[in-house]
XYZ file of C-alpha atoms in Angstrom:
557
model
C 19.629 -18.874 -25.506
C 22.944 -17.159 -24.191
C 22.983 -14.771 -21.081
C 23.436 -12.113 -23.600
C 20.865 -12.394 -25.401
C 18.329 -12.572 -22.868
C 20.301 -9.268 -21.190
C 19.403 -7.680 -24.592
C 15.879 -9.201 -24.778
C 15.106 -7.441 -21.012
C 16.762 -3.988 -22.137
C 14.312 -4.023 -24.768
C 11.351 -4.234 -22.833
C 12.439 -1.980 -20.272
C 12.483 0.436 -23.303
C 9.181 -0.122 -24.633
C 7.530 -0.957 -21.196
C 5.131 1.742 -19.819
C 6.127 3.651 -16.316
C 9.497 4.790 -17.908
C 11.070 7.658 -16.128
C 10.236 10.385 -18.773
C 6.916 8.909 -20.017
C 3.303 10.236 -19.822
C 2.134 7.649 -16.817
C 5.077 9.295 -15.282
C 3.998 12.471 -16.008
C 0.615 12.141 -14.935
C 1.643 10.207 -11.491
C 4.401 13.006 -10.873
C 1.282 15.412 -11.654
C -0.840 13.577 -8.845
C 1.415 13.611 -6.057
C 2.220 17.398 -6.726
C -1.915 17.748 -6.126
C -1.992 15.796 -3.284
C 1.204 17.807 -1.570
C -0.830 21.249 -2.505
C 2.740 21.944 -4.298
C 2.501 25.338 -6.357
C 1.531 25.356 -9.992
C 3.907 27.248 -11.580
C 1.260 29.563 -12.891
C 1.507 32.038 -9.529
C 1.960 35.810 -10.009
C 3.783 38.012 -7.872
C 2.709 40.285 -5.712
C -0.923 37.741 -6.250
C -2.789 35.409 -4.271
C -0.772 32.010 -4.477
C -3.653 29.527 -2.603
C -3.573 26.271 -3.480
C -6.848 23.935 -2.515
C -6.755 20.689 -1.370
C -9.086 18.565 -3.377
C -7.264 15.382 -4.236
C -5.562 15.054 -0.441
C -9.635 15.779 0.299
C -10.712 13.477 -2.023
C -8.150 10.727 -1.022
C -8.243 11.172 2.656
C -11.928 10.707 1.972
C -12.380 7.346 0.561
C -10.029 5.793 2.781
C -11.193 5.391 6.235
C -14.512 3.767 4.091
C -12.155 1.895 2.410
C -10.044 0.647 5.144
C -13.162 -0.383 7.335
C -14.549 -2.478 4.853
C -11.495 -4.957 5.002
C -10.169 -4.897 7.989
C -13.698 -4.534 10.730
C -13.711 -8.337 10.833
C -10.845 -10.095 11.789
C -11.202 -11.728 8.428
C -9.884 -10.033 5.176
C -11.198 -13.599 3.116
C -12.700 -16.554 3.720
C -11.838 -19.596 2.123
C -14.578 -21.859 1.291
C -14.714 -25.179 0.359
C -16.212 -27.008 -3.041
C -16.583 -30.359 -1.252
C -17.067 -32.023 2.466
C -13.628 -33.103 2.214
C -12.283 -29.605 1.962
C -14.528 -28.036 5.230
C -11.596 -28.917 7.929
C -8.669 -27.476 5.154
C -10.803 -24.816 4.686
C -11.599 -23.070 7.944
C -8.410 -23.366 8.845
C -6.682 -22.262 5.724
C -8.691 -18.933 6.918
C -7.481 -18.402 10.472
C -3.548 -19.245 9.108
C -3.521 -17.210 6.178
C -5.453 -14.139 8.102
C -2.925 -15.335 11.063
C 0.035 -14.654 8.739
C -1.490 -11.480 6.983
C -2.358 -9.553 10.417
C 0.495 -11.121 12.832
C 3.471 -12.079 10.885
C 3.441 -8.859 8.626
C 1.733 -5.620 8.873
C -1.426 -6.450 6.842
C -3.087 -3.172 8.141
C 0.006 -0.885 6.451
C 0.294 -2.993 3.556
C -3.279 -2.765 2.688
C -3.322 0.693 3.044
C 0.004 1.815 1.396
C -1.729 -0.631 -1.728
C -5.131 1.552 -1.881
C -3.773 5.062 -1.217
C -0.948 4.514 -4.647
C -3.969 3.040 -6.206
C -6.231 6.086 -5.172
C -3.463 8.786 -5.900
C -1.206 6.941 -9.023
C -3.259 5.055 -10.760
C -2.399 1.779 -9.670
C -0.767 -0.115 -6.265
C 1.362 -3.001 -6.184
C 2.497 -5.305 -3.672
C 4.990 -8.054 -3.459
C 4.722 -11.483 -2.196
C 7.434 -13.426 -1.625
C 9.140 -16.153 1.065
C 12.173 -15.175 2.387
C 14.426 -18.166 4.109
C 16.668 -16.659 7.121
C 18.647 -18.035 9.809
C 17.840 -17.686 13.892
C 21.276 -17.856 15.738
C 21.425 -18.149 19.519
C 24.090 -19.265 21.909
C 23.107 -21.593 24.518
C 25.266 -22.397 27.478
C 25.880 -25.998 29.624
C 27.500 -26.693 32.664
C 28.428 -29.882 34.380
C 27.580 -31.945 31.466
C 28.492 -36.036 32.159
C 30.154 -38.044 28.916
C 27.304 -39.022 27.616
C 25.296 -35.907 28.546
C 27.687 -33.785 26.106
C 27.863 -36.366 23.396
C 24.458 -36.025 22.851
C 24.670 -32.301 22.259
C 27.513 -32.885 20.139
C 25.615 -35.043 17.907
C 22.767 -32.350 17.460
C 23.621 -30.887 13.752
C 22.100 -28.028 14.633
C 24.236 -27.369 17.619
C 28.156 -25.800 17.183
C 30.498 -26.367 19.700
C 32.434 -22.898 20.550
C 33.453 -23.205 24.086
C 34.431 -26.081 26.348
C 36.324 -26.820 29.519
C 36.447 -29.760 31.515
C 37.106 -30.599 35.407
C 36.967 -33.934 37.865
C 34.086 -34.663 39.344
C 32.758 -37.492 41.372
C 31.315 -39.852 38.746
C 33.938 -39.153 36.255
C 34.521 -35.905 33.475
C 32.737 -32.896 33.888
C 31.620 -30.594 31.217
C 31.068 -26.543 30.878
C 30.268 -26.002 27.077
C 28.953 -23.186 24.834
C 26.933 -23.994 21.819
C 25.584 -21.596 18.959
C 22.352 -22.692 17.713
C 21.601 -22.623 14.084
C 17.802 -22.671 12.659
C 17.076 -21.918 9.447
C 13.165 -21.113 8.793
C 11.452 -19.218 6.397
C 8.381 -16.875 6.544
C 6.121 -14.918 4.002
C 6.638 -11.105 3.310
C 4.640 -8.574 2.017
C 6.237 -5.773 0.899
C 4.019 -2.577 -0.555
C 6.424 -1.268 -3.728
C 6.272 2.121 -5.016
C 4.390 2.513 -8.456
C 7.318 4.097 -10.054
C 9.362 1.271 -9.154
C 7.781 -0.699 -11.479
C 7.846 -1.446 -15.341
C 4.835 -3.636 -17.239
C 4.845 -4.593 -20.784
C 2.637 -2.211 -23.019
C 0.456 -5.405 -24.537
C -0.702 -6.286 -20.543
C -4.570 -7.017 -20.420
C -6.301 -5.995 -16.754
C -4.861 -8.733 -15.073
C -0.693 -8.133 -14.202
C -0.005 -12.317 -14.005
C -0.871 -12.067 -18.145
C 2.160 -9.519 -18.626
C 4.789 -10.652 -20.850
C 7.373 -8.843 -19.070
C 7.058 -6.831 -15.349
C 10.254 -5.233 -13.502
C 10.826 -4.421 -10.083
C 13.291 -2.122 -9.585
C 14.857 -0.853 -5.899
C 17.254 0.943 -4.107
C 19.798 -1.475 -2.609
C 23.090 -1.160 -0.855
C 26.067 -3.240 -1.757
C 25.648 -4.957 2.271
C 22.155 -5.635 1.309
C 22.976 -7.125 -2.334
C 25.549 -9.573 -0.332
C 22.674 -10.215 1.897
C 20.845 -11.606 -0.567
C 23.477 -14.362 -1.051
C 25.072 -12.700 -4.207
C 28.531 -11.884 -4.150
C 29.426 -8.735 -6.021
C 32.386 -6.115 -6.228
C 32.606 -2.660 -3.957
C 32.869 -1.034 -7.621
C 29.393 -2.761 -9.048
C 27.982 -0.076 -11.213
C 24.664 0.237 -12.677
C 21.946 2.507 -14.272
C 21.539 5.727 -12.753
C 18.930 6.850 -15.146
C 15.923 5.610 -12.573
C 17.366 8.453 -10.199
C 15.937 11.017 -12.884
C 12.110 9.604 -12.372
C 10.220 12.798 -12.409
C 7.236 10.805 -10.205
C 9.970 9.720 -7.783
C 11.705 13.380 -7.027
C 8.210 14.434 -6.581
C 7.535 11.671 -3.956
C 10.593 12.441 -2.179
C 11.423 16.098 -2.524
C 8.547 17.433 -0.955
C 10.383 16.883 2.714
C 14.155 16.233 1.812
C 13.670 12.278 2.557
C 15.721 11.475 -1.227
C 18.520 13.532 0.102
C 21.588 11.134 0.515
C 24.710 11.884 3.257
C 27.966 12.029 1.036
C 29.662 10.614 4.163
C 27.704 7.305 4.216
C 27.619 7.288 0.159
C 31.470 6.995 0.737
C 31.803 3.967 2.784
C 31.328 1.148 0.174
C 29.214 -1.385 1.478
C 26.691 1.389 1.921
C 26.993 2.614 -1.681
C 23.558 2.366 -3.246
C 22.493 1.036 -6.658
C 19.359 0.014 -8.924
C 18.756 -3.685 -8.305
C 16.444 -4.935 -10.841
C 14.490 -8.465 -10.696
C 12.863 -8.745 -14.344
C 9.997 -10.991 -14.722
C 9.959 -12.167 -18.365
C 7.807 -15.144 -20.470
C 10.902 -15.874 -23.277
C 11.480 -19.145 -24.415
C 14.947 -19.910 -22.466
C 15.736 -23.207 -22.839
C 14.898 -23.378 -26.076
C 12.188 -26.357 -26.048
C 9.761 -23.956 -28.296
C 7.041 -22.665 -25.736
C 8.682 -19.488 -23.129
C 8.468 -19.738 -19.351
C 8.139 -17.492 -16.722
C 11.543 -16.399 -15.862
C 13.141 -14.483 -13.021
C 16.070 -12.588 -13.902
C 18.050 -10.421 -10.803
C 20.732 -7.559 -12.500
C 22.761 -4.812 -11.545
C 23.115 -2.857 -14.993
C 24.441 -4.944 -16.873
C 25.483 -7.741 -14.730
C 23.486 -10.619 -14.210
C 22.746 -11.676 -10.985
C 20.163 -14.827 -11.215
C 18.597 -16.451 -14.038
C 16.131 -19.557 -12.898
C 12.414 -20.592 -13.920
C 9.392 -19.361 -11.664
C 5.752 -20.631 -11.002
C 4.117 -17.629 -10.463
C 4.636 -13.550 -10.382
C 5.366 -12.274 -7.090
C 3.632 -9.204 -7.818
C -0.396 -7.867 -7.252
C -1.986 -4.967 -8.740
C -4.906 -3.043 -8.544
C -6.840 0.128 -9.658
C -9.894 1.646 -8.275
C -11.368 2.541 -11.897
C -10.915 -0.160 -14.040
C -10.249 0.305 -18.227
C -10.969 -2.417 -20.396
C -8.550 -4.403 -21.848
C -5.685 -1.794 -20.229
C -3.460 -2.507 -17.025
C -3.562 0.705 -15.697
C -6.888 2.222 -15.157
C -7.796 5.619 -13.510
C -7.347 7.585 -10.239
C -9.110 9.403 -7.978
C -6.604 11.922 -8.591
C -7.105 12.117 -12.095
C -11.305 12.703 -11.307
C -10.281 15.736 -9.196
C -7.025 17.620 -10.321
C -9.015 19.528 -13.081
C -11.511 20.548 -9.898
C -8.596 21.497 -7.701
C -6.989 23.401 -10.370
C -10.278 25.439 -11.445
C -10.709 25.910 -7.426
C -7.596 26.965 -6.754
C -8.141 29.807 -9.711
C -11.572 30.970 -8.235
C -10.459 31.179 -4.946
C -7.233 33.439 -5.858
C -9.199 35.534 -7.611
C -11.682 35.732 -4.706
C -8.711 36.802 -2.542
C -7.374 39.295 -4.590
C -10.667 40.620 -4.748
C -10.811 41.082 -0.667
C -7.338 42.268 -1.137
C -7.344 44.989 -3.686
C -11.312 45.850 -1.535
C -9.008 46.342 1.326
C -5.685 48.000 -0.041
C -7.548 49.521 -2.796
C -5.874 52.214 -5.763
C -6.527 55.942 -5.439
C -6.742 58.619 -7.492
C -4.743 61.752 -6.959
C -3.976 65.772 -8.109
C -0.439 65.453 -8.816
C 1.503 67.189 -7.079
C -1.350 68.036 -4.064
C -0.510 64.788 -2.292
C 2.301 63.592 0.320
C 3.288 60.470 -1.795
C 4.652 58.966 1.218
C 1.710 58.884 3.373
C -0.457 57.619 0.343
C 2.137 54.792 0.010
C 2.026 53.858 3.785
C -0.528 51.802 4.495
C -1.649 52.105 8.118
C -5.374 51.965 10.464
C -6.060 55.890 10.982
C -2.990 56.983 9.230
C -3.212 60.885 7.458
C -2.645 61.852 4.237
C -1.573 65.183 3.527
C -2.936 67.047 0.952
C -2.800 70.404 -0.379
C -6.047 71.067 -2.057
C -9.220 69.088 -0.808
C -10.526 66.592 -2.418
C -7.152 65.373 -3.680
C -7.776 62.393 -2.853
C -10.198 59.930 -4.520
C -10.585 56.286 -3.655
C -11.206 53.512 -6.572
C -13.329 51.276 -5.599
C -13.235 47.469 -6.355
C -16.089 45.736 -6.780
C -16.983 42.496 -4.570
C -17.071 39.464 -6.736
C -19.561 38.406 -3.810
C -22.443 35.733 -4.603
C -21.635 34.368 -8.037
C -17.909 33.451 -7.188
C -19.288 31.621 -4.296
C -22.039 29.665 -6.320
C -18.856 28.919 -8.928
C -17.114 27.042 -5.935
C -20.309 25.218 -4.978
C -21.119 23.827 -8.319
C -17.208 22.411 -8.473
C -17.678 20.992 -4.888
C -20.976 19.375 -6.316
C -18.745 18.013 -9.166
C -16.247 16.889 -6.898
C -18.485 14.634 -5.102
C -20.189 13.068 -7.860
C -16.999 12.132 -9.348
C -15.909 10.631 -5.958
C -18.315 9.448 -3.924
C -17.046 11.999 -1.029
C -19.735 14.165 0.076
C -19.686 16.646 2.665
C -22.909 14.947 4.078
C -20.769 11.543 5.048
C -17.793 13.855 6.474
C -19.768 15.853 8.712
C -19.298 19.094 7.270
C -22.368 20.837 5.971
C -23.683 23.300 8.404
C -27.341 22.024 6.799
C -26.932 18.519 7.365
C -29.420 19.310 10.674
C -31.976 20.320 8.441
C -32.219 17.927 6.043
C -34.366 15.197 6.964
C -33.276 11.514 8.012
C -34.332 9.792 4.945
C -32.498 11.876 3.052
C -29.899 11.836 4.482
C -29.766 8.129 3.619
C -30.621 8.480 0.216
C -27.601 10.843 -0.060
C -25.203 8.420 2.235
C -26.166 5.747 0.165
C -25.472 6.638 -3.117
C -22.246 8.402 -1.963
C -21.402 4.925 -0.523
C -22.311 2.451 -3.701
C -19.417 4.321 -5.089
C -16.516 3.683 -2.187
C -18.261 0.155 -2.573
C -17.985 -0.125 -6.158
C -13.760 0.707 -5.459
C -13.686 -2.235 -2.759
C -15.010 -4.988 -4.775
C -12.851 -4.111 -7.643
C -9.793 -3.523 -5.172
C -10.709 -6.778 -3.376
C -11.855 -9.002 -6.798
C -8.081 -8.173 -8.138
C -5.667 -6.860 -5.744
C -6.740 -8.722 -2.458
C -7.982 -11.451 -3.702
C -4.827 -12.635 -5.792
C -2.582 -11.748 -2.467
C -4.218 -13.915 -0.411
C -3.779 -16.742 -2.874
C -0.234 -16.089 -3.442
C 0.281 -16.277 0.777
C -2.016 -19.467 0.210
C 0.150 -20.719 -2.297
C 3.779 -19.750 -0.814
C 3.679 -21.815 2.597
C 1.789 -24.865 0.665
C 4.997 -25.175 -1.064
C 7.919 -23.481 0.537
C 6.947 -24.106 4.982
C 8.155 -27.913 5.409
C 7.283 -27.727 8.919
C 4.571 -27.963 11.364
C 3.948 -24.399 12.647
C 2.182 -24.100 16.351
C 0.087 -20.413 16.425
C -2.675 -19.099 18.664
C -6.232 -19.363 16.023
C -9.716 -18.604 17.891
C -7.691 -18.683 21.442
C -6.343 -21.929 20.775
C -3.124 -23.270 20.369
C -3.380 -25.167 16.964
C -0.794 -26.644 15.120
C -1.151 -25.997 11.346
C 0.872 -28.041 8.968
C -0.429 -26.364 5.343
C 1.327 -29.594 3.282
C -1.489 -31.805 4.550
C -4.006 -29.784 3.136
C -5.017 -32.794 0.908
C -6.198 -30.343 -2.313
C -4.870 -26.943 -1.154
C -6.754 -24.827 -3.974
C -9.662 -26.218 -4.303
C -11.133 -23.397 -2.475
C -13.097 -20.035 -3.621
C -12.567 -16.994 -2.048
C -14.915 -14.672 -0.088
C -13.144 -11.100 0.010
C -14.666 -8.071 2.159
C -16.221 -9.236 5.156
C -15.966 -6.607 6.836
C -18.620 -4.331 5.046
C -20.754 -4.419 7.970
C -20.542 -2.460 11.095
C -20.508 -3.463 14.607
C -24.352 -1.989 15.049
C -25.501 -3.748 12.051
C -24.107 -6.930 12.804
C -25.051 -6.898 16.638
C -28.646 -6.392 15.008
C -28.321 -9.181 12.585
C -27.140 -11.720 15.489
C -29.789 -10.308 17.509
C -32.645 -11.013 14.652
C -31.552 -14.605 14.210
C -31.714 -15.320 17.821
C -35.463 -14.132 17.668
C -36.046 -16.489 14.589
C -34.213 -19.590 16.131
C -36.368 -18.760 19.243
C -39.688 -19.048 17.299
C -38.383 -22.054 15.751
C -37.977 -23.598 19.288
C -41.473 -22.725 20.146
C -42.532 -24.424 17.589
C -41.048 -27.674 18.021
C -38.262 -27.352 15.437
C -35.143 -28.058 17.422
C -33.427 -30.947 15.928
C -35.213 -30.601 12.704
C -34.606 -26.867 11.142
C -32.700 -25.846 14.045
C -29.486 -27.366 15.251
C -27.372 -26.553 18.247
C -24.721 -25.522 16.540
C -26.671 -22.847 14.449
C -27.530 -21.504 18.071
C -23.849 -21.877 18.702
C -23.015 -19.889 16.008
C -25.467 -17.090 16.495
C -24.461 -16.617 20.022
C -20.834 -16.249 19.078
C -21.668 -13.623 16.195
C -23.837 -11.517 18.918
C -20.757 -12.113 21.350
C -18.076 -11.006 19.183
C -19.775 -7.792 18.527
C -20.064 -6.904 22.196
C -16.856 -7.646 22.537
C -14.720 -7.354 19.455
């Protein structure tokens, strides 16, 4: 297959792939994020109450301190556990790395949440996963170096000379030398990427690595494009129609933050364009069966073509549809609740308006039009005859209005899990009783738990493996990192099978209280046990161990 053709092959499923700019998932997202900023409807009257409620930032907001805690409360977001003996040493420490590299190399905290609050507002979140090779330059500097002192350095590859000066001494030369030092190292990234920066095939099943065809697509400078190792012109031109995504103007209009400076636009290496990287299965070489390719443009310019393993991208929705990618939002549960709210309660403040400023009827003719048309505590109107002056009275919408907003706030929590029980809210939360006030916090909570398992069964899950998979193949060097306050060196290419491994996601359901309770109950059952003669038999010092360190660690997290 010629470059052209697969240029021509990618165009066409960038056409018929859903998330366009002008399609109805853009629609909807650009919808959502209007909802969540409270942005006007377009309905408003003048001169008329123009509220707008908050339910979907409410609803949102929420879910995600739940959701949040249930990851990251433990200092492990998975486990990996093993299938055989020979995999229990790869194992726990494939779980203190890869947690090492998700909470200390990159910001697993931000990425996690950035992922669940797209996926709770627009449908879906994506991350990407990639390694990224870069170079550490230093300059180190020697002085009074003997012969064979700086031959030595001079033989180091990774050392280049850039200074040197010599001068007698005693025992022969003496050397004063300046080196750069060159290392070249590589680490994993995880990068959260906007939804509308992304295209998917229409055919794609739940699961995003069965896609035929996925697109990333990102602002890029020309500097950053030549970053990136590819060399292109000042003049590189590409599609502009990705600048007209109604979901993205929404995104960034709401605070000015999509608003470029003509002055930098005009210096060229700070020119910005659409860099796309195209993730395609097409038969390229021809042998019959397609492969998963990678394919980096600019328009129509072609920056790499080459053969992947795996997709570099994770998904995941928080209301799953069968045999469909992308599922439902939390936004999409609420927005017909915010906009009925927003509706009741203008008319409810009209109503208190109109009560206050209210219309009067008048004798033509008998009444001071100015003073009837100022407005003002104690102010006169003058009349000529009396009783001139009659006031229409609006009636108080009162009780039923209030009951309306009450049965949509009921709705609004069944639909999401968020009651006002959980947040603290309800005045009558005192006088409900304890029990049920767990029967209501539970069943609020089984549906922020239902989100998290299917959040971490796709989304989390399938990062971790990709970080898993990424430094089995790509670090080719002992790294030395601080695991369980130890200094450990980890070497992930002797992990002799380095996916045979399941994985445990969500740890972290548990609070401190409850698992400070749960150390403190198997301490009492290992101390029966010793009582009754069972150490060395059911009991073993290291199950003590381990109980002591759980009751520990929740003292002191």
């Amino acid at each position: 297959m010629k470059e052209r053709e697969l240029l021509a092959i990618i165009e066409a499923e960038e056409n018929n792939a859903i998330g366009t700019e002008t399609g109805a998932l853009a629609e909807s997202r650009r919808t959502a994020m209007e909802y969540y900023y409270s942005q006007p409807y377009g309905n408003e009257v003048e001169g008329r109450s123009q509220v707008v409620t908050s339910e979907v930032l409410d609803a949102v907001e929420g879910i995600m301190p739940n959701l949040m805690s249930i990851f990251t409360a433990s200092d492990e977001v998975v486990r990996f556990e093993p299938q055989g003996m020979e995999d229990e040493a790869a194992a726990l420490q494939a779980t203190d790395y890869i947690n090492y590299i998700f909470a200390r190399t990159n910001n697993g905290f931000l990425v996690l949440y950035c992922l669940f609050k797209d996926a709770l507002l627009q449908k879906n979140g994506f991350c990407k996963v990639y390694w990224e090779e870069y170079e550490e330059s230093a300059k180190e500097r020697y002085q009074g170096l003997s012969d064979d002192e700086f031959a030595m350095l001079m033989q180091d590859e990774g050392l280049e000379l850039i200074e040197h000066s010599e001068s007698d001494g005693q025992d022969g030369k003496l050397h004063d030398a300046v080196f750069r030092k060159t290392s070249k190292t590589g680490r994993v990234c995880l990068e959260p990427v906007p939804p509308e920066e992304v295209l998917v095939s229409r055919e794609t099943p739940n699961e995003l690595c069965k896609a035929r065809f996925v697109e990333h697509r990102s602002k890029k400078t020309i500097s950053q494009i030549r970053e990136m190792g590819f060399d292109v012109p000042d003049d590189l031109s590409d599609s502009e129609d990705a600048d007209y995504n109604l979901e993205r103007a929404a995104r960034l209009e709401y605070d000015d933050s999509g608003q470029r400076v003509k002055d930098i636009e005009s210096d060229p290496a700070n020119r910005e364009v659409w860099l796309c990287e195209a993730y395609i299965r097409v038969d390229f070489d021809g042998d019959g069966i397609t492969e998963l390719r990678k394919v980096t443009k600019v328009g129509k310019r072609v920056l790499l073509n080459e053969e992947i393993d795996t997709l570099p991208l994770v998904s995941g929705t928080p209301i799953v549809m069968p045999h469909k990618f992308y599922g439902l939002s939390i936004a999409d549960l609420v927005m017909p609740i915010q906009l009925t709210k927003s509706t009741i309660t203008r008319s409810l403040l009209d109503n208190f308006y109109f009560a206050n400023n209210g219309r009067y009827e008048i004798l033509d003719g008998m009444v001071n039009l100015e003073d009837m048309m100022t407005s003002r505590p104690g102010g006169v109107v003058r009349s000529k005859v009396l009783g001139a002056v009659k006031r229409l009275d609006t009636p108080l919408l009162g009780m039923p209005a209030f009951k309306l907003l009450e049965y949509f706030d009921t709705v609004k929590e069944n639909r999401t899990g968020v009651t006002r029980y959980n947040q603290g809210t309800d005045a009558d939360s005192l006088n409900k009783t304890a029990h049920g006030m767990e029967i209501i916090h539970s069943a609020s909570m089984q549906r922020i738990e239902l989100i998290a398992r299917i959040m971490a069964e796709t989304c989390v899950k399938e990062l971790f493996w990709k970080i898993l998979e990424l430094v089995s193949k790509y670090q080719n060097k002992p790294q030395v990192v601080k695991l369980r306050n130890q200094w450990v060196k980890v070497d992930p290419r002797e992990w002799k099978n380095k996916f045979n491994m399941t994985v445990s996601v969500g740890l972290g359901t548990g609070s401190q209280q409850m698992t400070l309770q749960g150390a403190m109950g198997v301490m009492q059952i290992q101390g029966m046990l010793m009582k009754a003669g069972m150490m060395g038999q059911v009991l073993q010092p290291t199950n003590l161990y381990q109980a002591a360190r759980l009751y520990a660690k929740a003292v002191f997290p």
